[in-house]
């Protein structure tokens, strides 16, 4: 029986007559092509979704090495169900990690619940007791199974150190727990806004180290002892005023009447805490207010002492994100110097590209920088603050440092754009020496790689794929990247049987007619090249990353593109200028100009695709997105209405002055100026053309719901028609199942010109 729950047609059991009809349509057995946007298209979309979700086999979802052993396990989806596999590298064996049937029986008896061996109700395991016991979580409890007896029992639940934080929360200054010195002889604490110490055995009375703390300028509770227990480092803080935003939860689960909620949520331009470093010498009670080169601060990191206690360092991010420093403080006299100083005329991408590793107690420092126009690694002399050498260089980028081996003086890292002839966003793994020599590719296959290394970094499990290449998993040497053992190769026969085809990677030139822009084209299964198909673009132009899928069947968004295409559209996604993971110049396009969103590149890309494929109708283009993509999709109808005709915008940040401080000041800068208003959708509301649907969750604490409401107010004042869906109780989202169905219907009606099928008719 099929039933529709908002978006999804959920099937516990699909009757064969229905499946035959769908299969006939999908496989092309029907001599007449179905009309677009009809009930059958919605149902076929669900069949595609279910197949992509559940019938891609031998593509491990989790790989984990066993501590201190050359063995690893992985969870493998197979036609006969999920199997946990164990690989012994030395023994060159691969087998099931345990008897799934016995464990299912034992767990069912212990938990008094139904457990199936082909779908065990956990995704991760942990081997203990030299591999004789596995632990896992089920029903919010911890369990263990003895693999000799298959006795299953509960274990003590390990504490969960995660805690919720909202944008703009403080840093835990309310925590006044005393901090014990490394030698155990002293405790330090903040009392009445000042720093105190006392002998741990309470043999002497507490003693104040500072006397100038007050409610308006208090000392931080983050008191950092030097390793020799002779000194303390901390900050004196001039706090800021909280910025509360409010939410009315209309339909709470625990009461009939609405609830009022609030969050501390700092926005661009709000005051931020300002900190001053202080040094305390315990024996002499010496107190030094450290004088540094810091100006208006966005943030500082907590002090970090060198192991020999010669001093401490901390990082300083200047307000506006155009200067970033590592500041070192002498542990004896409190004198400060700039150890590393980065500057930019636009922005320093501290949230996505900053990397620091202290070698040999800070005698050397590995540092990431875009100073030559590409994100690369540099080796600093930590004593002089001078660059010893650039470690990596070229027109490609470092994506992530995986391992620094101080003894071998080598670095394993992720990079992209180095392999010629490959999509520059694909991730590969490399090893290089501190001196920049010996650069070795550990992976080269044409795909995005995800590596999981053994604890000694001798081996790694490498899974690679592309959107048009199913995953391949191999065991490799971490020395030279050679394949030691083939582990799995994905089986997508269930997808090909229903006529599914992988998206096409399409490349065209950017606005400068030189830079390549990469994106994907998704077509419906039953597409006919003699017909015309409207285009729908999924947009997310957030500058903090790149967003077009690069991995096969990677996440819900990728599958969602295929579902939407089945309704009778060509669906596309791409990364225009202003997004990350390319050159610094490519990224800088977003600077103080979020409204650009790469639209000149996007429009040119879609037109190039339509020129190559006549069945793509570039006169009927829709667009949708969430969060930053919600801002982008609405802006398409305001700023580029001659090209984009229909937009669905959910959880939109429609004015960067209304959104969280860190994200918006990172790209739009500080102080707040006219450029903020210029990028605001509310500013341009009177320019709206086309059909617009706004979706909003009333409890969105990621993007202030008032951002959408203010945009709506501007549209109303400009007498502009639009549609709106408020989802009660929902947070930051695309509208859930209900919102997704409304989005599909909106495109079907306004791009295809077809009245969407009745929801009840989908049963």
XYZ file of C-alpha atoms in Angstrom:
763
model
C 0.000 0.000 0.000
C 1.262 3.445 -0.920
C 0.366 6.582 0.955
C 1.660 10.109 0.673
C 3.001 11.808 3.778
C 3.606 15.377 2.640
C 6.539 14.707 0.366
C 7.118 11.001 0.547
C 5.088 8.168 -0.877
C 5.864 5.600 1.799
C 5.566 1.957 0.907
C 5.631 -0.895 3.357
C 4.812 -3.303 0.548
C 4.340 -2.403 -3.111
C 1.767 -4.620 -4.780
C 2.975 -6.215 -7.987
C 0.256 -4.787 -10.289
C 1.263 -1.262 -9.334
C 4.941 -2.089 -9.650
C 4.332 -3.486 -13.114
C 2.686 -0.270 -14.230
C 5.510 1.836 -12.848
C 8.153 -0.451 -14.306
C 6.538 -0.288 -17.709
C 6.593 3.487 -17.606
C 10.152 3.646 -16.330
C 11.597 1.111 -18.732
C 9.926 2.696 -21.701
C 7.668 -0.259 -22.464
C 4.781 2.135 -22.893
C 4.528 3.378 -26.456
C 3.187 6.727 -25.310
C 5.344 9.046 -23.236
C 3.699 10.223 -20.069
C 2.700 13.852 -19.778
C 4.907 15.877 -17.450
C 3.808 16.748 -13.921
C 1.198 13.988 -13.669
C 0.466 11.533 -10.881
C 2.604 8.879 -12.532
C 5.600 11.237 -12.501
C 5.239 11.840 -8.768
C 5.000 8.102 -8.170
C 7.988 7.360 -10.372
C 9.982 9.973 -8.451
C 9.318 7.996 -5.297
C 10.395 4.738 -6.910
C 13.667 6.395 -7.937
C 14.151 7.738 -4.428
C 13.530 4.364 -2.795
C 15.916 2.642 -5.184
C 18.685 5.187 -4.638
C 18.183 5.054 -0.877
C 18.042 1.298 -0.443
C 19.414 -0.530 -3.465
C 22.931 0.733 -3.992
C 24.932 -2.232 -2.739
C 28.539 -2.822 -1.695
C 29.125 0.841 -0.961
C 30.444 0.904 2.647
C 28.806 3.594 4.741
C 31.260 3.414 7.640
C 34.908 2.314 7.822
C 36.809 2.196 11.099
C 40.206 0.817 12.061
C 40.561 -1.139 15.294
C 42.846 0.707 17.699
C 46.508 -0.251 17.436
C 45.768 -3.097 15.021
C 46.016 -3.626 11.304
C 42.379 -4.602 11.147
C 39.301 -2.602 10.216
C 35.572 -3.130 10.005
C 32.977 -1.587 7.743
C 29.207 -1.652 7.344
C 28.261 -2.945 3.918
C 24.793 -2.780 2.330
C 24.184 -5.971 0.332
C 21.178 -7.473 -1.500
C 20.667 -9.723 1.527
C 20.859 -6.876 4.059
C 23.432 -4.863 5.999
C 26.583 -6.798 6.846
C 29.394 -5.816 9.201
C 32.672 -6.943 7.647
C 36.130 -7.376 9.187
C 39.389 -7.132 7.231
C 42.707 -8.425 8.600
C 45.476 -6.683 6.662
C 48.290 -8.958 7.844
C 46.227 -12.109 7.417
C 44.881 -10.862 4.082
C 41.382 -11.971 5.025
C 37.907 -10.511 4.716
C 34.939 -11.995 6.553
C 31.816 -11.048 8.459
C 32.758 -9.363 11.719
C 30.455 -11.626 13.740
C 27.509 -13.990 13.400
C 24.652 -11.631 12.579
C 21.985 -14.248 13.270
C 23.288 -15.117 16.735
C 23.686 -11.466 17.703
C 20.165 -10.626 16.511
C 18.662 -13.448 18.574
C 20.640 -12.490 21.668
C 19.889 -8.768 21.339
C 16.186 -9.419 20.793
C 16.061 -11.500 23.974
C 18.060 -8.991 26.031
C 16.168 -5.929 24.812
C 12.714 -7.541 24.572
C 12.360 -6.160 21.066
C 12.285 -7.468 17.507
C 15.696 -7.537 15.842
C 16.403 -8.717 12.299
C 19.829 -10.097 11.408
C 19.783 -8.468 7.960
C 19.099 -5.007 9.387
C 20.745 -4.809 12.789
C 19.559 -1.630 14.538
C 22.928 0.111 14.859
C 25.421 1.629 12.450
C 28.686 1.504 14.384
C 30.510 -1.007 16.554
C 33.596 -0.910 18.751
C 35.875 -3.882 19.353
C 37.225 -4.326 22.904
C 38.989 -7.059 24.890
C 41.364 -7.889 22.039
C 38.533 -8.277 19.573
C 36.487 -10.675 21.696
C 33.748 -8.151 22.514
C 31.849 -5.611 20.437
C 29.985 -2.618 21.814
C 27.170 -0.689 20.145
C 24.233 1.616 20.866
C 20.589 0.575 20.622
C 17.402 2.103 22.088
C 19.534 4.936 23.510
C 21.461 2.421 25.599
C 24.986 0.995 25.379
C 25.290 -2.748 24.824
C 28.087 -5.282 24.556
C 28.226 -8.725 23.014
C 30.765 -11.394 23.915
C 31.647 -12.999 20.583
C 32.598 -16.297 22.239
C 29.254 -16.854 23.958
C 27.065 -14.264 22.177
C 25.823 -13.074 25.521
C 24.396 -9.553 25.139
C 24.028 -7.157 28.055
C 23.767 -3.457 28.785
C 26.836 -1.471 29.774
C 27.239 1.843 31.541
C 26.361 4.651 29.170
C 29.350 6.810 28.375
C 28.786 10.516 28.990
C 27.836 12.669 26.038
C 29.992 15.778 26.015
C 28.036 17.435 23.236
C 25.917 20.434 24.126
C 23.709 22.638 22.071
C 24.952 26.074 21.086
C 23.238 28.814 19.234
C 24.768 31.528 17.097
C 26.189 34.232 19.329
C 26.355 32.208 22.565
C 29.102 33.108 24.996
C 32.168 31.005 25.698
C 31.208 29.569 29.063
C 32.440 32.445 31.197
C 29.837 31.461 33.764
C 31.928 28.358 34.556
C 33.829 29.178 37.735
C 35.260 25.716 38.455
C 38.739 25.992 40.048
C 41.624 24.958 37.787
C 44.331 22.780 39.346
C 47.979 23.337 38.413
C 49.808 20.523 36.557
C 51.831 19.652 39.680
C 48.637 19.465 41.720
C 49.825 21.998 44.313
C 47.696 25.008 43.356
C 44.169 25.854 42.348
C 43.248 29.017 40.446
C 39.799 30.500 40.179
C 37.883 33.700 39.499
C 36.111 35.317 42.412
C 34.406 38.701 42.429
C 35.656 39.207 38.849
C 39.323 38.771 39.870
C 41.924 35.982 39.695
C 42.753 34.076 42.881
C 45.053 31.188 43.766
C 45.227 28.913 46.780
C 47.265 25.916 47.862
C 45.410 22.789 46.843
C 45.637 21.385 50.362
C 44.070 24.606 51.714
C 47.060 24.993 54.047
C 47.154 28.693 53.245
C 44.348 31.201 52.657
C 43.366 32.135 49.123
C 45.316 34.990 47.582
C 44.215 37.543 44.994
C 46.456 37.953 41.959
C 44.438 40.806 40.442
C 42.469 43.672 41.944
C 41.134 45.532 38.918
C 38.367 43.175 37.841
C 34.807 44.441 37.854
C 31.405 43.564 36.494
C 32.172 45.629 33.415
C 35.693 44.212 32.987
C 36.037 40.759 34.467
C 38.748 38.140 34.242
C 38.023 35.061 32.196
C 37.353 31.777 33.950
C 39.589 30.173 31.302
C 42.719 30.232 33.467
C 45.589 28.459 31.711
C 48.480 27.130 33.816
C 51.999 26.918 32.436
C 53.328 23.336 32.333
C 55.822 24.158 35.129
C 52.912 25.339 37.360
C 54.617 28.659 37.986
C 52.527 30.975 35.799
C 48.976 31.657 34.692
C 47.658 33.183 31.480
C 44.162 34.492 30.919
C 42.171 37.373 29.469
C 40.494 40.346 31.011
C 37.202 40.819 29.223
C 35.017 43.801 28.538
C 31.767 41.961 27.848
C 29.180 42.841 25.251
C 25.435 43.100 25.515
C 23.474 40.009 24.426
C 21.211 40.291 21.388
C 18.085 38.263 22.033
C 15.781 37.073 19.282
C 12.363 35.647 20.087
C 10.200 32.837 18.761
C 6.581 32.000 19.436
C 6.041 28.242 19.280
C 2.411 28.078 18.267
C 1.766 24.389 18.850
C 4.097 22.979 21.528
C 3.832 19.255 22.211
C 3.503 19.600 25.977
C 0.831 22.274 26.319
C -2.078 23.796 24.469
C -1.070 27.452 24.722
C 1.853 28.873 22.682
C 5.328 29.234 24.180
C 7.752 32.143 23.958
C 11.399 31.234 23.349
C 14.520 33.381 23.092
C 18.112 32.938 21.934
C 21.247 35.025 22.290
C 22.004 35.641 18.621
C 24.611 38.213 17.653
C 24.161 39.934 14.290
C 26.487 41.991 12.072
C 27.439 45.253 13.744
C 26.646 44.066 17.265
C 29.196 44.753 19.986
C 31.596 41.895 20.715
C 33.621 41.079 23.837
C 37.029 42.743 23.838
C 39.886 40.932 25.540
C 43.260 41.880 26.976
C 45.894 39.224 27.711
C 47.281 38.996 31.251
C 50.204 37.079 32.768
C 50.526 36.092 36.441
C 53.719 34.742 38.077
C 52.666 32.799 41.161
C 55.728 32.953 43.447
C 56.325 36.690 43.043
C 52.630 37.547 42.555
C 53.749 39.481 39.499
C 50.866 40.686 37.305
C 51.478 41.915 33.741
C 48.840 43.430 31.475
C 50.215 42.315 28.113
C 50.510 45.026 25.482
C 49.842 43.638 21.995
C 49.179 44.830 18.456
C 45.527 43.843 18.726
C 42.920 46.315 17.546
C 39.165 45.830 17.337
C 38.740 42.131 17.978
C 36.350 39.715 16.383
C 37.708 36.850 18.485
C 40.787 35.451 20.185
C 41.671 31.870 21.045
C 42.557 30.819 24.577
C 46.251 31.047 25.521
C 48.400 28.011 24.706
C 51.622 27.556 26.668
C 54.756 26.128 25.111
C 55.724 22.867 26.794
C 58.917 24.412 28.216
C 56.868 27.254 29.766
C 58.950 29.904 27.989
C 55.763 31.647 26.961
C 52.338 31.255 25.474
C 50.610 32.110 22.230
C 47.101 32.900 21.133
C 45.418 33.746 17.848
C 43.755 37.047 17.090
C 41.090 37.571 14.438
C 40.540 41.258 13.748
C 36.999 42.551 13.332
C 36.301 42.549 9.611
C 38.453 39.426 9.025
C 41.177 41.249 7.088
C 43.918 40.571 9.642
C 44.738 37.382 11.500
C 47.702 36.906 13.827
C 49.477 34.437 16.037
C 50.726 36.469 19.001
C 53.419 35.126 21.319
C 53.865 36.334 24.921
C 57.095 35.920 26.883
C 56.391 33.941 30.054
C 58.808 35.933 32.186
C 58.163 39.563 31.345
C 54.914 39.521 29.371
C 56.402 41.108 26.256
C 54.381 40.282 23.133
C 55.267 40.000 19.461
C 53.455 39.034 16.268
C 54.735 35.575 15.442
C 52.596 35.200 12.297
C 50.616 38.005 10.664
C 48.186 37.481 7.790
C 46.429 40.328 6.016
C 44.033 40.632 3.097
C 42.355 43.443 1.204
C 39.188 41.336 1.140
C 38.864 38.593 3.761
C 40.848 35.845 5.445
C 38.843 32.642 5.324
C 39.474 31.723 8.951
C 36.410 29.467 9.120
C 37.340 27.257 6.179
C 41.066 27.374 5.466
C 42.973 28.309 8.623
C 45.445 25.664 9.771
C 48.237 25.708 12.333
C 50.459 22.957 13.692
C 53.258 23.597 16.195
C 56.317 21.439 15.512
C 58.765 20.603 18.311
C 57.037 22.760 20.891
C 56.647 25.675 18.523
C 60.245 25.792 17.311
C 58.644 25.496 13.883
C 55.050 26.137 12.801
C 53.134 24.759 9.834
C 50.697 27.409 8.649
C 48.089 27.634 5.868
C 47.746 30.800 3.807
C 46.296 32.077 0.531
C 48.985 34.753 0.207
C 50.097 33.527 -3.243
C 46.512 33.297 -4.507
C 45.963 29.611 -3.635
C 45.546 27.874 -0.294
C 48.913 26.342 0.590
C 51.123 25.318 3.499
C 54.152 27.237 4.789
C 56.861 26.312 7.283
C 57.734 29.050 9.793
C 60.666 29.341 12.119
C 58.776 29.569 15.402
C 61.642 31.347 17.168
C 62.158 34.129 14.646
C 58.713 34.314 13.043
C 60.281 34.080 9.584
C 59.067 31.823 6.765
C 61.592 29.034 6.212
C 59.960 27.738 3.040
C 56.687 27.265 1.219
C 55.738 23.597 1.550
C 53.166 23.305 -1.240
C 52.672 25.517 -4.264
C 50.894 25.645 -7.585
C 47.505 26.445 -9.071
C 45.691 23.999 -6.817
C 44.595 24.022 -3.178
C 45.124 22.295 0.138
C 41.745 21.133 1.417
C 42.663 19.508 4.760
C 45.753 18.394 6.677
C 45.328 14.778 7.792
C 48.575 13.949 9.600
C 51.809 15.705 10.532
C 54.638 13.273 11.261
C 57.262 15.281 13.146
C 59.767 12.420 13.259
C 59.643 11.747 9.510
C 59.004 15.460 8.812
C 56.187 14.648 6.411
C 52.589 15.769 6.020
C 49.627 13.831 4.649
C 46.940 16.118 3.284
C 43.888 16.382 1.068
C 44.199 18.540 -2.011
C 42.202 19.315 -5.124
C 42.890 20.731 -8.548
C 46.377 19.282 -8.934
C 45.592 16.311 -11.197
C 45.375 17.473 -14.806
C 42.247 16.564 -16.711
C 40.183 16.106 -13.557
C 37.409 18.185 -12.060
C 39.339 20.641 -9.827
C 36.986 20.017 -6.898
C 37.786 16.290 -6.639
C 39.720 15.454 -3.479
C 42.990 13.503 -3.693
C 45.499 12.531 -0.977
C 49.188 13.431 -0.942
C 52.309 13.226 1.181
C 54.999 15.916 1.200
C 58.106 16.744 3.216
C 58.326 19.787 5.471
C 60.826 21.236 3.011
C 58.358 20.912 0.116
C 60.217 18.004 -1.467
C 59.003 14.488 -2.112
C 55.419 15.354 -3.047
C 53.764 11.954 -3.575
C 50.220 11.263 -4.711
C 48.644 8.581 -2.512
C 45.517 8.578 -4.691
C 45.172 9.417 -8.351
C 41.999 7.712 -9.602
C 39.589 10.149 -11.235
C 37.146 10.683 -8.392
C 36.701 12.278 -4.986
C 38.528 10.211 -2.393
C 37.768 9.612 1.259
C 40.590 7.956 3.189
C 40.527 6.311 6.609
C 44.011 5.685 7.988
C 45.278 3.038 10.395
C 46.499 4.370 13.735
C 50.147 4.086 12.652
C 49.436 5.575 9.210
C 50.935 2.592 7.374
C 47.676 1.789 5.569
C 44.452 3.446 4.593
C 41.062 2.447 3.267
C 40.320 4.522 0.184
C 36.791 4.993 -1.142
C 36.467 7.048 -4.292
C 33.591 7.949 -6.575
C 32.123 10.685 -8.737
C 28.522 11.579 -9.340
C 28.778 9.422 -12.482
C 31.028 6.725 -10.981
C 29.770 4.339 -8.257
C 32.019 3.962 -5.197
C 35.123 1.774 -5.270
C 36.777 0.813 -1.974
C 40.385 -0.406 -1.721
C 42.997 -1.007 0.930
C 46.160 0.925 0.093
C 49.670 1.536 1.343
C 50.066 4.956 2.968
C 53.691 4.975 1.833
C 53.185 4.956 -1.924
C 49.418 4.620 -2.463
C 49.632 1.160 -4.063
C 46.544 -1.051 -3.838
C 47.031 -3.908 -1.369
C 43.540 -5.383 -1.519
C 40.311 -4.655 -3.357
C 37.554 -4.360 -0.777
C 34.257 -3.482 -2.490
C 32.908 -2.206 -5.778
C 29.415 -0.739 -5.688
C 26.558 -2.532 -7.419
C 23.980 -0.194 -9.003
C 22.201 -2.788 -11.130
C 18.899 -2.046 -9.384
C 19.208 1.557 -10.562
C 20.116 0.706 -14.130
C 17.206 -1.751 -14.323
C 14.734 1.091 -13.850
C 16.444 3.147 -16.527
C 18.302 5.482 -14.178
C 21.266 7.316 -15.627
C 23.937 9.217 -13.752
C 24.010 13.009 -13.995
C 26.275 14.606 -16.557
C 29.186 16.787 -15.467
C 28.927 19.897 -17.608
C 31.605 22.573 -17.919
C 31.370 26.030 -19.463
C 33.231 29.305 -19.167
C 32.578 31.871 -16.460
C 31.822 35.561 -16.978
C 35.498 36.168 -17.701
C 35.404 33.710 -20.630
C 38.462 31.987 -19.161
C 37.571 30.236 -15.906
C 35.850 26.854 -16.068
C 32.573 26.533 -14.171
C 31.607 23.007 -13.120
C 28.101 21.712 -12.564
C 25.810 18.755 -13.143
C 22.772 18.079 -15.340
C 20.089 15.654 -14.146
C 17.482 14.377 -16.622
C 14.309 12.368 -16.003
C 14.445 8.652 -16.756
C 11.874 8.919 -19.520
C 13.248 12.075 -21.087
C 12.775 12.462 -24.812
C 15.392 14.615 -26.594
C 12.684 15.720 -29.026
C 10.700 17.374 -26.225
C 11.361 20.615 -24.347
C 12.134 20.539 -20.634
C 12.076 23.510 -18.264
C 15.173 23.943 -16.117
C 15.246 24.015 -12.309
C 18.427 25.083 -10.552
C 19.217 24.149 -6.971
C 21.273 27.074 -5.697
C 23.439 27.479 -2.639
C 26.068 30.140 -3.169
C 27.328 30.237 0.420
C 30.974 31.402 0.149
C 32.113 29.125 2.973
C 32.437 26.124 0.629
C 31.597 24.682 -2.779
C 28.328 22.815 -3.101
C 27.691 20.932 -6.357
C 27.797 17.169 -5.587
C 31.038 15.371 -6.394
C 30.353 11.999 -4.748
C 28.017 9.303 -6.052
C 24.641 9.202 -4.259
C 26.224 11.446 -1.670
C 23.319 12.788 0.323
C 19.639 13.583 0.261
C 20.144 16.675 -1.898
C 21.721 14.634 -4.667
C 18.845 12.136 -4.646
C 16.382 14.988 -4.403
C 17.579 16.350 -7.734
C 16.671 13.073 -9.401
C 13.245 12.972 -7.772
C 12.478 16.487 -8.954
C 13.657 15.713 -12.486
C 11.136 12.862 -12.753
C 8.297 15.392 -12.665
C 9.374 16.583 -16.113
C 12.358 18.884 -15.585
C 16.048 19.110 -16.285
C 17.606 19.875 -12.894
C 21.017 21.487 -12.495
C 23.439 22.475 -9.763
C 26.750 24.290 -10.105
C 29.310 26.441 -8.326
C 29.737 29.939 -9.672
C 32.382 32.491 -8.792
C 32.286 33.640 -5.192
C 32.291 30.139 -3.728
C 35.277 28.387 -2.176
C 37.830 25.660 -2.993
C 39.287 27.356 -6.056
C 41.682 30.302 -6.254
C 41.561 33.299 -3.928
C 40.484 35.497 -6.875
C 37.618 33.113 -7.659
C 36.484 33.327 -4.030
C 36.872 37.105 -3.668
C 33.970 37.775 -6.048
C 31.626 37.430 -3.056
C 33.403 40.123 -1.019
C 30.876 42.681 0.238
C 28.627 41.511 -2.618
C 26.642 38.447 -1.535
C 23.911 39.342 -3.999
C 26.247 38.435 -6.874
C 25.870 34.742 -5.930
C 27.691 33.784 -9.126
C 24.585 34.626 -11.190
C 26.518 35.857 -14.253
C 28.306 32.488 -14.331
C 25.148 30.495 -13.629
C 23.105 32.128 -16.364
C 25.910 31.729 -18.874
C 26.359 28.068 -17.859
C 22.655 27.227 -18.305
C 22.558 29.002 -21.662
C 25.611 27.007 -22.780
C 23.918 23.766 -21.735
C 20.779 24.757 -23.660
C 22.858 25.565 -26.727
C 24.369 22.089 -26.628
C 21.114 20.290 -25.785
C 18.084 21.765 -27.613
C 15.672 19.922 -25.323
C 16.734 22.228 -22.455
C 14.323 25.166 -22.473
C 16.256 28.162 -21.162
C 13.163 30.354 -21.515
C 11.536 28.503 -18.582
C 13.972 28.464 -15.691
C 13.087 27.918 -12.048
C 15.329 28.076 -9.010
C 15.152 27.049 -5.362
C 17.392 27.027 -2.327
C 17.508 26.970 1.447
C 19.151 29.341 3.960
C 21.810 31.234 1.959
C 20.233 29.469 -1.001
C 16.908 30.915 0.099
C 18.409 34.382 -0.180
C 19.922 33.491 -3.568
C 16.747 31.980 -5.057
C 14.583 34.956 -4.121
C 17.252 37.343 -5.421
C 17.091 35.580 -8.791
C 13.571 36.959 -9.354
C 14.557 40.394 -8.079
C 17.844 40.920 -9.891
C 17.659 38.546 -12.873
C 13.926 38.259 -13.688
C 14.526 38.170 -17.430
C 16.127 34.761 -16.987
C 14.627 33.171 -13.856
C 10.815 32.863 -13.869
C 9.851 30.812 -10.795
C 11.535 30.577 -7.390
C 10.973 28.720 -4.140
C 12.905 30.168 -1.219
C 13.056 28.469 2.190
C 14.587 29.688 5.465
C 16.123 32.578 3.588
C 18.706 34.997 4.926
C 17.145 37.826 2.942
C 19.134 40.604 4.598
C 22.656 39.963 5.835
C 22.161 42.430 8.689
C 19.492 40.112 10.115
C 21.563 36.924 10.136
C 24.279 35.475 12.382
C 27.370 37.607 12.892
C 30.175 35.201 12.029
C 28.933 34.123 8.602
C 27.890 37.536 7.360
C 30.769 39.647 8.637
C 33.141 37.009 7.237
C 31.989 37.753 3.677
C 30.324 41.171 3.915
C 32.896 42.730 6.214
C 32.848 45.280 9.018
C 31.832 47.995 9.625
C 28.299 47.747 8.293
C 27.866 49.959 5.266
C 25.677 50.600 2.267
C 26.901 47.377 0.680
C 24.790 45.439 3.197
C 21.628 47.210 2.049
C 22.656 46.739 -1.586
C 22.683 42.944 -1.105
C 19.381 42.874 0.806
C 16.391 41.278 -0.902
C 14.162 43.673 1.011
C 15.910 46.603 -0.668
C 15.040 45.195 -4.098
C 11.553 43.872 -3.282
C 9.824 46.267 -5.712
C 11.730 44.648 -8.596
C 10.054 41.265 -8.143
C 8.856 39.539 -11.296
C 7.739 35.960 -11.762
C 6.289 33.504 -9.279
C 7.725 33.325 -5.760
C 6.981 30.903 -2.926
C 8.497 31.623 0.497
C 8.754 28.804 3.072
C 9.572 29.430 6.723
C 9.703 27.434 9.943
C 8.407 29.448 12.870
C 11.156 28.084 15.175
C 14.147 28.741 12.898
C 17.004 29.608 15.265
C 19.669 29.448 12.567
C 18.355 32.295 10.419
C 16.134 34.743 12.285
C 12.548 34.227 10.961
C 12.168 38.015 11.013
C 14.459 38.096 7.978
C 11.743 36.456 5.864
C 8.971 38.456 7.522
C 10.726 41.762 6.765
C 11.192 40.704 3.145
C 7.483 39.870 3.005
C 6.667 43.284 4.459
C 8.707 44.953 1.714
C 6.943 42.865 -0.949
C 3.536 43.785 0.461
C 4.396 47.476 0.569
C 5.507 47.216 -3.059
C 2.192 45.490 -3.883
C 3.994 42.412 -5.209
C 2.166 39.063 -5.272
C 3.846 36.011 -3.719
C 2.952 32.755 -1.965
C 3.914 31.906 1.602
C 4.012 28.754 3.741
C 4.715 28.948 7.465
C 5.353 25.537 9.036
C 4.380 25.469 12.744
C 7.028 24.185 15.128
C 9.637 23.699 12.416
C 13.195 24.963 12.665
C 15.735 25.720 9.938
C 14.661 23.548 7.032
C 13.265 23.342 3.528
C 9.780 22.911 4.941
C 9.782 19.209 5.700
C 7.631 16.733 3.801
C 4.757 19.169 3.412
C 7.004 21.968 2.181
C 8.698 19.708 -0.315
C 5.382 18.657 -1.833
C 4.323 22.305 -2.060
C 7.626 23.146 -3.770
C 7.159 20.395 -6.345
C 3.589 21.473 -7.023
C 4.700 25.105 -7.399
C 7.187 24.233 -10.138
C 4.780 21.867 -11.890
C 2.089 24.521 -11.992
C 4.187 27.527 -12.965
C 6.926 25.999 -15.137
C 5.037 23.159 -16.792
C 1.681 24.943 -16.825
C 0.045 21.806 -15.433
C -2.329 21.625 -12.486
C -0.605 19.309 -9.985
C -2.443 16.056 -9.153
C -4.632 15.988 -6.056
C -2.690 14.786 -3.045
C -5.334 12.273 -2.082
C -5.112 10.881 -5.595
C -1.570 9.760 -4.870
C -2.669 6.891 -2.619
